CSV table of C-alpha atoms in Angstrom, one decimal:
chain,number,residue,atom,x,y,z
F,105,UNK,CA,62.6,111.7,82.7
F,106,UNK,CA,61.0,109.0,80.6
F,107,UNK,CA,60.0,105.5,81.8
F,108,UNK,CA,63.1,103.9,80.4
F,109,UNK,CA,65.4,106.3,82.3
F,110,UNK,CA,63.4,105.7,85.5
F,111,UNK,CA,63.9,102.0,85.1
F,112,UNK,CA,67.6,102.4,84.3
F,113,UNK,CA,69.0,105.6,86.0
F,114,UNK,CA,72.5,104.8,84.7
F,115,UNK,CA,71.4,105.2,81.0
F,116,UNK,CA,72.7,108.4,79.4
F,117,UNK,CA,75.5,108.8,81.9
F,118,UNK,CA,79.1,108.9,80.7
F,119,UNK,CA,80.2,105.9,82.7
F,120,UNK,CA,83.9,106.3,81.6
F,121,UNK,CA,84.1,109.8,83.0
F,122,UNK,CA,82.1,108.8,86.2
F,123,UNK,CA,83.8,105.5,87.0
F,124,UNK,CA,87.2,106.0,85.4
F,125,UNK,CA,90.3,108.2,85.8
F,126,UNK,CA,91.8,109.3,82.4
F,127,UNK,CA,95.5,108.8,82.8
F,128,UNK,CA,96.3,110.2,79.4
F,129,UNK,CA,94.5,113.5,80.3
F,130,UNK,CA,96.5,113.7,83.5
F,131,UNK,CA,99.7,113.2,81.6
F,132,UNK,CA,98.7,116.0,79.2
F,133,UNK,CA,98.1,118.3,82.2
F,134,UNK,CA,101.6,117.4,83.6
F,135,UNK,CA,100.1,115.8,86.7
F,136,UNK,CA,102.0,112.5,86.2
F,137,UNK,CA,105.6,112.3,87.4
F,138,UNK,CA,108.4,111.3,85.0
F,139,UNK,CA,109.0,107.5,84.9
F,140,UNK,CA,112.6,106.6,84.9
F,141,UNK,CA,114.3,103.2,84.3
F,142,UNK,CA,111.3,101.2,83.3
F,143,UNK,CA,111.7,101.2,79.5
F,144,UNK,CA,111.9,97.4,79.1
F,145,UNK,CA,108.7,96.9,81.0
F,146,UNK,CA,106.8,99.6,79.1
F,147,UNK,CA,108.1,98.2,75.8
F,148,UNK,CA,106.9,94.7,76.8
F,149,UNK,CA,103.4,96.1,77.6
F,150,UNK,CA,103.3,97.9,74.2
F,151,UNK,CA,104.3,94.6,72.5
F,152,UNK,CA,101.5,92.7,74.3
F,153,UNK,CA,98.9,95.4,73.5
F,154,UNK,CA,100.0,95.1,69.8
F,155,UNK,CA,99.1,91.4,69.6
F,156,UNK,CA,96.0,90.2,67.7
F,157,UNK,CA,94.9,87.9,70.5
F,158,UNK,CA,95.6,87.6,74.3
F,159,UNK,CA,96.6,91.3,74.1
F,160,UNK,CA,96.0,92.1,77.8
F,161,UNK,CA,99.1,92.5,80.0
F,162,UNK,CA,99.0,91.9,83.7
F,163,UNK,CA,101.7,93.5,85.8
F,164,UNK,CA,102.9,91.3,88.6
F,165,UNK,CA,105.2,92.5,91.4
F,166,UNK,CA,105.5,93.2,95.1
F,167,UNK,CA,103.8,96.3,96.6
F,168,UNK,CA,105.8,99.5,96.1
F,169,UNK,CA,107.9,98.2,93.1
F,170,UNK,CA,106.2,100.6,90.7
F,171,UNK,CA,103.4,98.7,88.8
F,172,UNK,CA,101.1,101.6,88.7
F,173,UNK,CA,104.0,103.9,87.9
F,174,UNK,CA,104.8,101.8,84.8
F,175,UNK,CA,101.2,102.2,83.5
F,176,UNK,CA,101.5,106.0,84.1
F,177,UNK,CA,104.8,105.9,82.2
F,178,UNK,CA,102.8,104.3,79.3
F,179,UNK,CA,100.2,107.1,79.5
F,180,UNK,CA,103.1,109.7,79.2
F,181,UNK,CA,104.5,108.0,76.2
F,182,UNK,CA,101.1,107.9,74.5
F,183,UNK,CA,100.7,111.6,75.1
F,184,UNK,CA,104.3,112.3,73.8
F,185,UNK,CA,103.6,110.1,70.7
F,186,UNK,CA,106.5,107.8,71.7
F,187,UNK,CA,104.5,104.6,70.8
F,188,UNK,CA,103.8,102.6,67.7
F,189,UNK,CA,101.0,103.8,65.3
F,190,UNK,CA,98.5,101.2,66.6
F,191,UNK,CA,98.6,102.7,70.1
F,192,UNK,CA,98.9,106.4,69.2
F,193,UNK,CA,96.0,108.6,70.3
F,194,UNK,CA,94.6,105.9,72.5
F,195,UNK,CA,93.1,106.8,75.9
F,196,UNK,CA,94.3,105.0,79.0
F,197,UNK,CA,91.6,104.9,81.7
F,198,UNK,CA,91.8,103.5,85.2
F,199,UNK,CA,88.6,101.7,86.3
F,200,UNK,CA,87.6,103.0,89.7
F,201,UNK,CA,85.7,100.0,91.2
F,202,UNK,CA,85.1,101.7,94.5
F,203,UNK,CA,83.3,104.5,92.8
F,204,UNK,CA,81.2,102.0,90.9
F,205,UNK,CA,80.2,100.1,94.0
F,206,UNK,CA,79.5,103.3,96.0
F,207,UNK,CA,75.8,104.0,96.3
F,208,UNK,CA,74.7,100.8,94.5
F,209,UNK,CA,71.8,100.1,96.8
F,210,UNK,CA,69.5,98.1,94.6
F,211,UNK,CA,69.9,94.6,93.2
F,212,UNK,CA,71.6,94.7,89.9
F,213,UNK,CA,72.6,98.4,90.1
F,214,UNK,CA,76.3,97.6,90.2
F,215,UNK,CA,76.0,95.2,87.2
F,216,UNK,CA,74.1,97.9,85.3
F,217,UNK,CA,76.9,100.4,85.9
F,218,UNK,CA,79.6,98.0,84.9
F,219,UNK,CA,77.6,97.0,81.7
F,220,UNK,CA,77.4,100.6,80.7
F,221,UNK,CA,81.1,101.1,81.3
F,222,UNK,CA,82.0,98.0,79.3
F,223,UNK,CA,79.6,99.0,76.5
F,224,UNK,CA,81.1,102.5,76.2
F,225,UNK,CA,84.6,101.0,76.1
F,226,UNK,CA,83.6,98.5,73.4
F,227,UNK,CA,81.8,101.2,71.4
F,228,UNK,CA,85.0,103.3,71.3
F,229,UNK,CA,86.4,100.6,68.9
F,230,UNK,CA,89.6,100.0,70.7
F,231,UNK,CA,90.4,103.6,71.3
F,232,UNK,CA,90.2,103.1,75.1
F,233,UNK,CA,92.6,100.9,77.1
F,234,UNK,CA,91.3,100.1,80.6
F,235,UNK,CA,93.7,99.8,83.5
F,236,UNK,CA,92.5,97.7,86.5
F,237,UNK,CA,94.7,98.2,89.6
F,238,UNK,CA,94.5,95.4,92.1
F,239,UNK,CA,93.2,93.1,89.4
F,240,UNK,CA,92.4,90.3,91.8
F,241,UNK,CA,89.6,92.4,93.2
F,242,UNK,CA,87.5,91.8,90.1
F,243,UNK,CA,87.1,88.1,91.1
F,244,UNK,CA,84.0,88.1,93.3
F,245,UNK,CA,83.6,91.9,93.2
F,246,UNK,CA,79.9,92.8,93.0
F,247,UNK,CA,78.8,89.2,92.8
F,248,UNK,CA,76.0,88.5,95.2
F,249,UNK,CA,73.8,85.4,95.2
F,250,UNK,CA,72.5,84.7,91.7
F,251,UNK,CA,74.5,87.6,90.2
F,252,UNK,CA,77.7,87.8,88.2
F,253,UNK,CA,81.0,89.2,89.4
F,254,UNK,CA,83.2,91.6,87.4
F,255,UNK,CA,85.5,89.0,86.0
F,256,UNK,CA,82.6,87.0,84.5
F,257,UNK,CA,81.2,90.2,82.9
F,258,UNK,CA,84.5,91.2,81.2
F,259,UNK,CA,85.6,87.7,80.1
F,260,UNK,CA,83.4,87.6,77.0
F,261,UNK,CA,84.7,91.0,75.8
F,262,UNK,CA,88.3,89.9,76.5
F,263,UNK,CA,87.7,86.6,74.6
F,264,UNK,CA,86.3,88.5,71.6
F,265,UNK,CA,89.2,91.0,71.7
F,266,UNK,CA,86.8,93.9,71.8
F,267,UNK,CA,88.2,95.3,75.1
F,268,UNK,CA,91.9,95.8,76.0
F,269,UNK,CA,92.7,95.6,79.7
F,270,UNK,CA,96.0,96.2,81.6
F,271,UNK,CA,95.9,94.6,85.1
F,272,UNK,CA,98.2,95.0,88.1
F,273,UNK,CA,98.5,92.8,91.2
F,274,UNK,CA,101.0,91.0,93.5
F,275,UNK,CA,102.2,87.5,92.8
F,276,UNK,CA,100.5,86.2,95.9
F,277,UNK,CA,97.1,87.6,95.0
F,278,UNK,CA,97.6,86.5,91.3
F,279,UNK,CA,98.1,82.9,92.4
F,280,UNK,CA,95.3,83.0,95.0
F,281,UNK,CA,92.6,84.5,92.7
F,282,UNK,CA,93.5,84.8,89.0
F,283,UNK,CA,95.2,81.4,88.5
F,284,UNK,CA,92.2,79.6,90.0
F,285,UNK,CA,90.1,81.0,87.2
F,286,UNK,CA,91.7,79.4,84.1
F,287,UNK,CA,89.4,81.2,81.6
F,288,UNK,CA,90.4,84.6,83.0
F,289,UNK,CA,94.1,83.8,83.4
F,290,UNK,CA,94.5,82.7,79.7
F,291,UNK,CA,93.3,86.1,78.6
F,292,UNK,CA,96.2,87.8,80.3
F,293,UNK,CA,100.0,87.9,79.5
F,294,UNK,CA,102.2,88.2,82.5
F,295,UNK,CA,104.8,91.1,82.9
F,296,UNK,CA,106.9,90.8,86.0
F,297,UNK,CA,107.9,94.1,87.6
F,298,UNK,CA,110.9,93.4,89.7
F,299,UNK,CA,112.3,95.5,92.6
F,300,UNK,CA,114.9,97.8,91.2
F,301,UNK,CA,118.5,97.7,92.7
F,302,UNK,CA,120.0,100.6,94.7
F,303,UNK,CA,121.7,102.1,91.6
F,304,UNK,CA,118.4,102.1,89.6
F,305,UNK,CA,116.5,103.5,92.6
F,306,UNK,CA,118.9,106.4,92.8
F,307,UNK,CA,118.3,107.0,89.1
F,308,UNK,CA,114.5,107.0,89.6
F,309,UNK,CA,114.9,109.4,92.6
F,310,UNK,CA,117.0,111.8,90.5
F,311,UNK,CA,114.3,111.7,87.8
F,312,UNK,CA,111.4,112.7,90.1
F,313,UNK,CA,113.4,115.0,92.5
F,314,UNK,CA,112.5,118.2,90.7
F,315,UNK,CA,108.7,117.6,91.4
F,316,UNK,CA,109.4,117.2,95.1
F,317,UNK,CA,111.7,120.3,95.0
F,318,UNK,CA,108.7,122.3,93.6
F,319,UNK,CA,106.2,120.8,96.0
F,320,UNK,CA,108.2,121.4,99.2
F,321,UNK,CA,110.0,124.6,98.0
F,322,UNK,CA,113.3,123.1,99.0
F,323,UNK,CA,116.5,121.7,97.4
F,324,UNK,CA,117.0,118.0,97.9
F,325,UNK,CA,120.7,117.3,97.6
F,326,UNK,CA,122.0,114.4,95.5
F,327,UNK,CA,123.7,112.9,98.6
F,328,UNK,CA,120.3,112.7,100.3
F,329,UNK,CA,118.9,110.7,97.3
F,330,UNK,CA,121.8,108.3,97.6
F,331,UNK,CA,121.2,108.0,101.4
F,332,UNK,CA,117.4,107.4,100.8
F,333,UNK,CA,118.1,104.5,98.5
F,334,UNK,CA,121.0,102.9,100.5
F,335,UNK,CA,119.6,103.4,104.1
F,336,UNK,CA,116.0,102.3,103.1
F,337,UNK,CA,117.5,99.1,101.5
F,338,UNK,CA,119.7,98.4,104.5
F,339,UNK,CA,117.3,99.2,107.4
F,340,UNK,CA,113.7,98.9,106.1
F,341,UNK,CA,113.3,95.3,105.3
F,342,UNK,CA,109.5,95.0,105.3
F,343,UNK,CA,108.9,97.3,102.2
F,344,UNK,CA,110.2,97.5,98.7
F,345,UNK,CA,112.3,99.9,96.5
F,346,UNK,CA,111.7,102.4,95.1
F,347,UNK,CA,108.6,103.1,97.1
F,348,UNK,CA,110.3,103.2,100.5
F,349,UNK,CA,113.1,105.4,99.2
F,350,UNK,CA,110.6,107.9,97.7
F,351,UNK,CA,108.7,108.0,101.0
F,352,UNK,CA,111.9,108.7,102.9
F,353,UNK,CA,112.8,111.6,100.6
F,354,UNK,CA,109.3,113.0,100.7
F,355,UNK,CA,108.9,112.8,104.5
F,356,UNK,CA,112.4,114.3,105.2
F,357,UNK,CA,111.5,117.3,102.9
F,358,UNK,CA,108.0,117.6,104.6
F,359,UNK,CA,109.7,117.7,108.1
F,360,UNK,CA,112.0,120.6,107.1
F,361,UNK,CA,109.1,122.5,105.5
F,362,UNK,CA,107.1,122.1,108.7
F,363,UNK,CA,110.0,123.3,110.8
F,364,UNK,CA,110.2,126.5,108.7
F,365,UNK,CA,106.8,127.5,110.1
F,366,UNK,CA,107.9,126.8,113.7
F,367,UNK,CA,109.8,129.5,115.6
F,368,UNK,CA,113.6,128.9,115.5
F,369,UNK,CA,115.3,127.9,118.7
F,370,UNK,CA,116.9,131.4,119.2
F,371,UNK,CA,113.5,133.2,118.9
F,372,UNK,CA,111.8,130.6,121.0
F,373,UNK,CA,114.4,130.9,123.8
F,374,UNK,CA,114.1,134.7,123.6
F,375,UNK,CA,110.3,134.5,124.0
F,376,UNK,CA,110.5,132.2,127.0
F,377,UNK,CA,113.2,134.5,128.6
F,378,UNK,CA,110.9,137.5,128.0
F,379,UNK,CA,108.0,135.7,129.6
F,380,UNK,CA,110.1,134.9,132.7
F,381,UNK,CA,111.3,138.5,133.0
F,382,UNK,CA,107.7,139.8,132.7
F,383,UNK,CA,106.5,137.4,135.4
F,384,UNK,CA,109.4,138.6,137.6
F,385,UNK,CA,108.6,142.3,136.9
F,386,UNK,CA,105.0,141.8,138.0
F,387,UNK,CA,106.2,140.1,141.2
F,388,UNK,CA,108.8,142.8,142.0
F,389,UNK,CA,106.2,145.6,141.6
F,390,UNK,CA,104.5,144.3,144.7
F,391,UNK,CA,107.7,144.6,146.8
F,392,UNK,CA,108.6,147.9,148.6
F,393,UNK,CA,112.3,147.2,149.7
F,394,UNK,CA,115.2,149.0,148.1
F,395,UNK,CA,116.8,145.8,146.8
F,396,UNK,CA,113.6,144.8,145.0
F,397,UNK,CA,113.3,148.3,143.4
F,398,UNK,CA,116.9,148.1,142.1
F,399,UNK,CA,116.2,144.6,140.7
F,400,UNK,CA,112.9,145.9,139.1
F,401,UNK,CA,114.8,148.7,137.3
F,402,UNK,CA,117.3,146.1,135.9
F,403,UNK,CA,114.5,143.8,134.8
F,404,UNK,CA,112.7,146.6,133.0
F,405,UNK,CA,115.9,147.4,131.1
F,406,UNK,CA,116.4,143.7,130.3
F,407,UNK,CA,112.8,143.5,129.0
F,408,UNK,CA,113.2,146.5,126.7
F,409,UNK,CA,116.5,145.2,125.4
F,410,UNK,CA,115.1,141.7,124.8
F,411,UNK,CA,112.0,143.0,123.1
F,412,UNK,CA,114.1,145.0,120.7
F,413,UNK,CA,116.3,142.0,120.0
F,414,UNK,CA,113.2,139.7,119.6
F,415,UNK,CA,111.6,142.2,117.1
F,416,UNK,CA,114.8,142.2,115.0
F,417,UNK,CA,115.1,138.4,115.0
F,418,UNK,CA,111.4,137.9,114.2
F,419,UNK,CA,111.7,140.4,111.3
F,420,UNK,CA,114.7,138.5,109.9
F,421,UNK,CA,112.8,135.2,110.2
F,422,UNK,CA,109.6,136.6,108.6
F,423,UNK,CA,111.6,138.1,105.7
F,424,UNK,CA,113.4,134.8,105.1
F,425,UNK,CA,110.0,132.9,105.2
F,426,UNK,CA,108.6,135.4,102.6
F,427,UNK,CA,111.6,134.8,100.3
F,428,UNK,CA,111.1,131.0,100.6
F,429,UNK,CA,107.4,131.4,99.7
F,430,UNK,CA,108.4,133.4,96.6
F,431,UNK,CA,111.0,130.8,95.6
F,432,UNK,CA,108.3,128.0,95.9
F,433,UNK,CA,105.9,130.1,93.8
F,434,UNK,CA,108.6,130.7,91.2
F,435,UNK,CA,109.4,127.0,91.0
F,436,UNK,CA,105.7,126.2,90.6
F,437,UNK,CA,105.5,128.7,87.7
F,438,UNK,CA,108.6,127.2,86.1
F,439,UNK,CA,107.1,123.8,86.3
F,440,UNK,CA,103.9,125.1,84.8
F,441,UNK,CA,105.8,126.8,81.9
F,442,UNK,CA,107.8,123.6,81.2
F,443,UNK,CA,104.5,121.7,81.0
F,444,UNK,CA,103.1,124.4,78.6
F,445,UNK,CA,106.2,124.2,76.4
F,446,UNK,CA,105.8,120.4,76.1
F,447,UNK,CA,102.1,120.8,75.3
F,448,UNK,CA,102.8,123.5,72.6
F,449,UNK,CA,105.5,121.2,71.0
F,450,UNK,CA,103.0,118.3,70.9
F,451,UNK,CA,100.4,120.5,69.3
F,452,UNK,CA,102.9,121.8,66.7
F,453,UNK,CA,102.7,125.4,68.1
F,454,UNK,CA,106.5,125.8,67.9
F,455,UNK,CA,106.3,129.6,68.1
F,456,UNK,CA,104.7,129.5,71.6
F,457,UNK,CA,107.1,126.7,72.6
F,458,UNK,CA,110.1,128.8,71.6
F,459,UNK,CA,108.7,131.9,73.4
F,460,UNK,CA,108.2,130.0,76.6
F,461,UNK,CA,111.6,128.1,76.3
F,462,UNK,CA,113.8,131.0,75.3
F,463,UNK,CA,112.1,134.0,76.8
F,464,UNK,CA,109.8,133.3,79.7
F,465,UNK,CA,111.7,130.5,81.4
F,466,UNK,CA,115.1,132.2,81.3
F,467,UNK,CA,113.5,135.4,82.9
F,468,UNK,CA,112.0,133.3,85.7
F,469,UNK,CA,115.2,131.4,86.2
F,470,UNK,CA,117.1,134.7,86.6
F,471,UNK,CA,114.7,135.9,89.3
F,472,UNK,CA,114.9,132.5,91.0
F,473,UNK,CA,118.7,132.7,91.1
F,474,UNK,CA,118.5,136.1,92.7
F,475,UNK,CA,116.1,134.9,95.3
F,476,UNK,CA,118.3,131.9,96.1
F,477,UNK,CA,121.3,134.2,96.5
F,478,UNK,CA,119.4,136.2,99.2
F,479,UNK,CA,119.1,133.0,101.3
F,480,UNK,CA,122.7,131.8,100.9
F,481,UNK,CA,123.5,133.0,104.3
F,482,UNK,CA,120.1,132.3,105.9
F,483,UNK,CA,120.2,132.8,109.6
F,484,UNK,CA,117.2,130.7,110.6
F,485,UNK,CA,115.9,128.6,107.7
F,486,UNK,CA,117.3,125.4,106.4
F,487,UNK,CA,116.6,125.1,102.7
F,488,UNK,CA,118.2,121.8,101.8
F,489,UNK,CA,117.5,118.1,102.5
F,490,UNK,CA,120.7,116.3,103.3
F,491,UNK,CA,121.9,112.9,104.5
F,492,UNK,CA,121.3,113.7,108.2
F,493,UNK,CA,117.7,114.5,107.5
F,494,UNK,CA,117.1,111.2,105.7
F,495,UNK,CA,118.9,109.3,108.5
F,496,UNK,CA,116.7,111.0,111.1
F,497,UNK,CA,113.5,109.8,109.3
F,498,UNK,CA,114.9,106.2,109.1
F,499,UNK,CA,115.7,106.4,112.8
F,500,UNK,CA,112.1,107.4,113.6
F,501,UNK,CA,110.8,104.5,111.4
F,502,UNK,CA,113.1,101.9,112.8
F,503,UNK,CA,114.4,103.1,116.2
F,504,UNK,CA,118.0,102.7,115.0
F,505,UNK,CA,120.2,105.6,116.2
F,506,UNK,CA,121.2,108.1,113.5
F,507,UNK,CA,125.0,108.0,114.4
F,508,UNK,CA,125.0,104.2,113.9
F,509,UNK,CA,123.5,104.6,110.4
F,510,UNK,CA,125.9,107.4,109.4
F,511,UNK,CA,129.1,105.7,110.6
F,512,UNK,CA,131.0,104.4,107.5
F,513,UNK,CA,132.1,100.8,106.9
F,514,UNK,CA,135.7,101.7,107.8
F,515,UNK,CA,134.7,103.1,111.2
F,516,UNK,CA,132.6,100.0,111.9
F,517,UNK,CA,135.6,97.7,111.0
F,518,UNK,CA,137.9,99.7,113.2
F,519,UNK,CA,135.5,99.3,116.1
F,520,UNK,CA,135.0,95.6,115.4
F,521,UNK,CA,137.3,94.3,118.2
F,522,UNK,CA,135.7,96.5,120.8
F,523,UNK,CA,132.2,95.4,119.9
F,524,UNK,CA,133.2,91.7,119.8
F,525,UNK,CA,135.0,91.9,123.2
F,526,UNK,CA,131.8,93.3,124.8
F,527,UNK,CA,130.0,90.1,123.7
F,528,UNK,CA,132.8,87.5,123.8
F,529,UNK,CA,134.6,87.6,127.2
F,530,UNK,CA,138.1,86.1,127.8
F,531,UNK,CA,138.9,85.4,124.2
F,532,UNK,CA,140.9,88.4,123.3
F,533,UNK,CA,143.4,86.6,121.1
F,534,UNK,CA,140.6,84.8,119.1
F,535,UNK,CA,138.7,88.1,118.8
F,536,UNK,CA,141.9,89.8,117.5
F,537,UNK,CA,142.4,87.1,114.8
F,538,UNK,CA,138.8,87.2,113.7
F,539,UNK,CA,138.9,91.0,113.4
F,540,UNK,CA,142.2,90.8,111.4
F,541,UNK,CA,140.7,88.2,108.9
F,542,UNK,CA,137.6,90.3,108.4
F,543,UNK,CA,139.6,93.5,107.8
């Protein structure tokens, strides 16, 4: 190591690889979920990036509305070539500030890392677009006494147009930090990411459902998706769509998957009964009277019978679990083949794409259909996420009873008089009239 490298240990390091996450590479590898229903926002970002000056979009929206997802959607579109010529083949890299700060023990070490990162981005001649999530964090980040913070270090490059940045933050944080720095604010163009309505949320859930099916090895019913959107909107008021609906769907599927590995109630009851009988048998062995000996004989017969039954039930359960594991493995292979087919089409290898699409995928789908048919009359395992599962998770989050959530509007209106009379005593006629007007 020469003297210059000893003085600057960051020199010669690929700062973009070390302190960044390449979203376009993740999109190529199929590790980014499909982005549904955000076409207008992505189009607006592309439009701002195509400008000659002030070409840095900042996404502003509440937590969980999908700001980061919109940027991931842009990465997918770059990989698919569904962008204008001036953005084709660009790399979209997330700046990982926490990785940059980690281990920066000496004075000026953080600034040196950031300088190297900025230099490598600038040297790429506009081929790299930097995404900074939680943009407000750059104001004051790394700035100790007598040192510059991140925002002051990137402002000159933004002003010269040598570095393109996409930011994301909440409206409150934007007003608190970014707006106070007028020189930084004027470099960015605002793109508001609103909370989607219930219908749009259902569309988003339908778009990403397959990835969750593969991950959990289950089938998430369409009615469960609708319930996730409507129940989360109605009962979970401190969070935003689509994030809370996605979390509901994910947790409901995780719960069912976890229950698959727990012994079913019938097997659990049989095991407990067997344990009780074995304890009784050991106790009866110590007794010498005729009645105890007769009971001991009966208990031994019951134990033998129960052991046989338990072995049969356990085998059925284990066999069903094995088929479920095979189904999950097949779904993962199918997902991988679809990603391969997309990659082959992008690279112009249409022969490989056709082989995968018309030969390998249909074969796997046929095997998958056969495996699913085996579990149609499953004795122990539940393989679908339905409305009740979603309602159960909402109930755990909020404390609201499941039955109350699942009762329809008509049923609620029919019970309106009874509910009002419980609270308003001695006003039966008035309650009747109010209920009639509402109905």
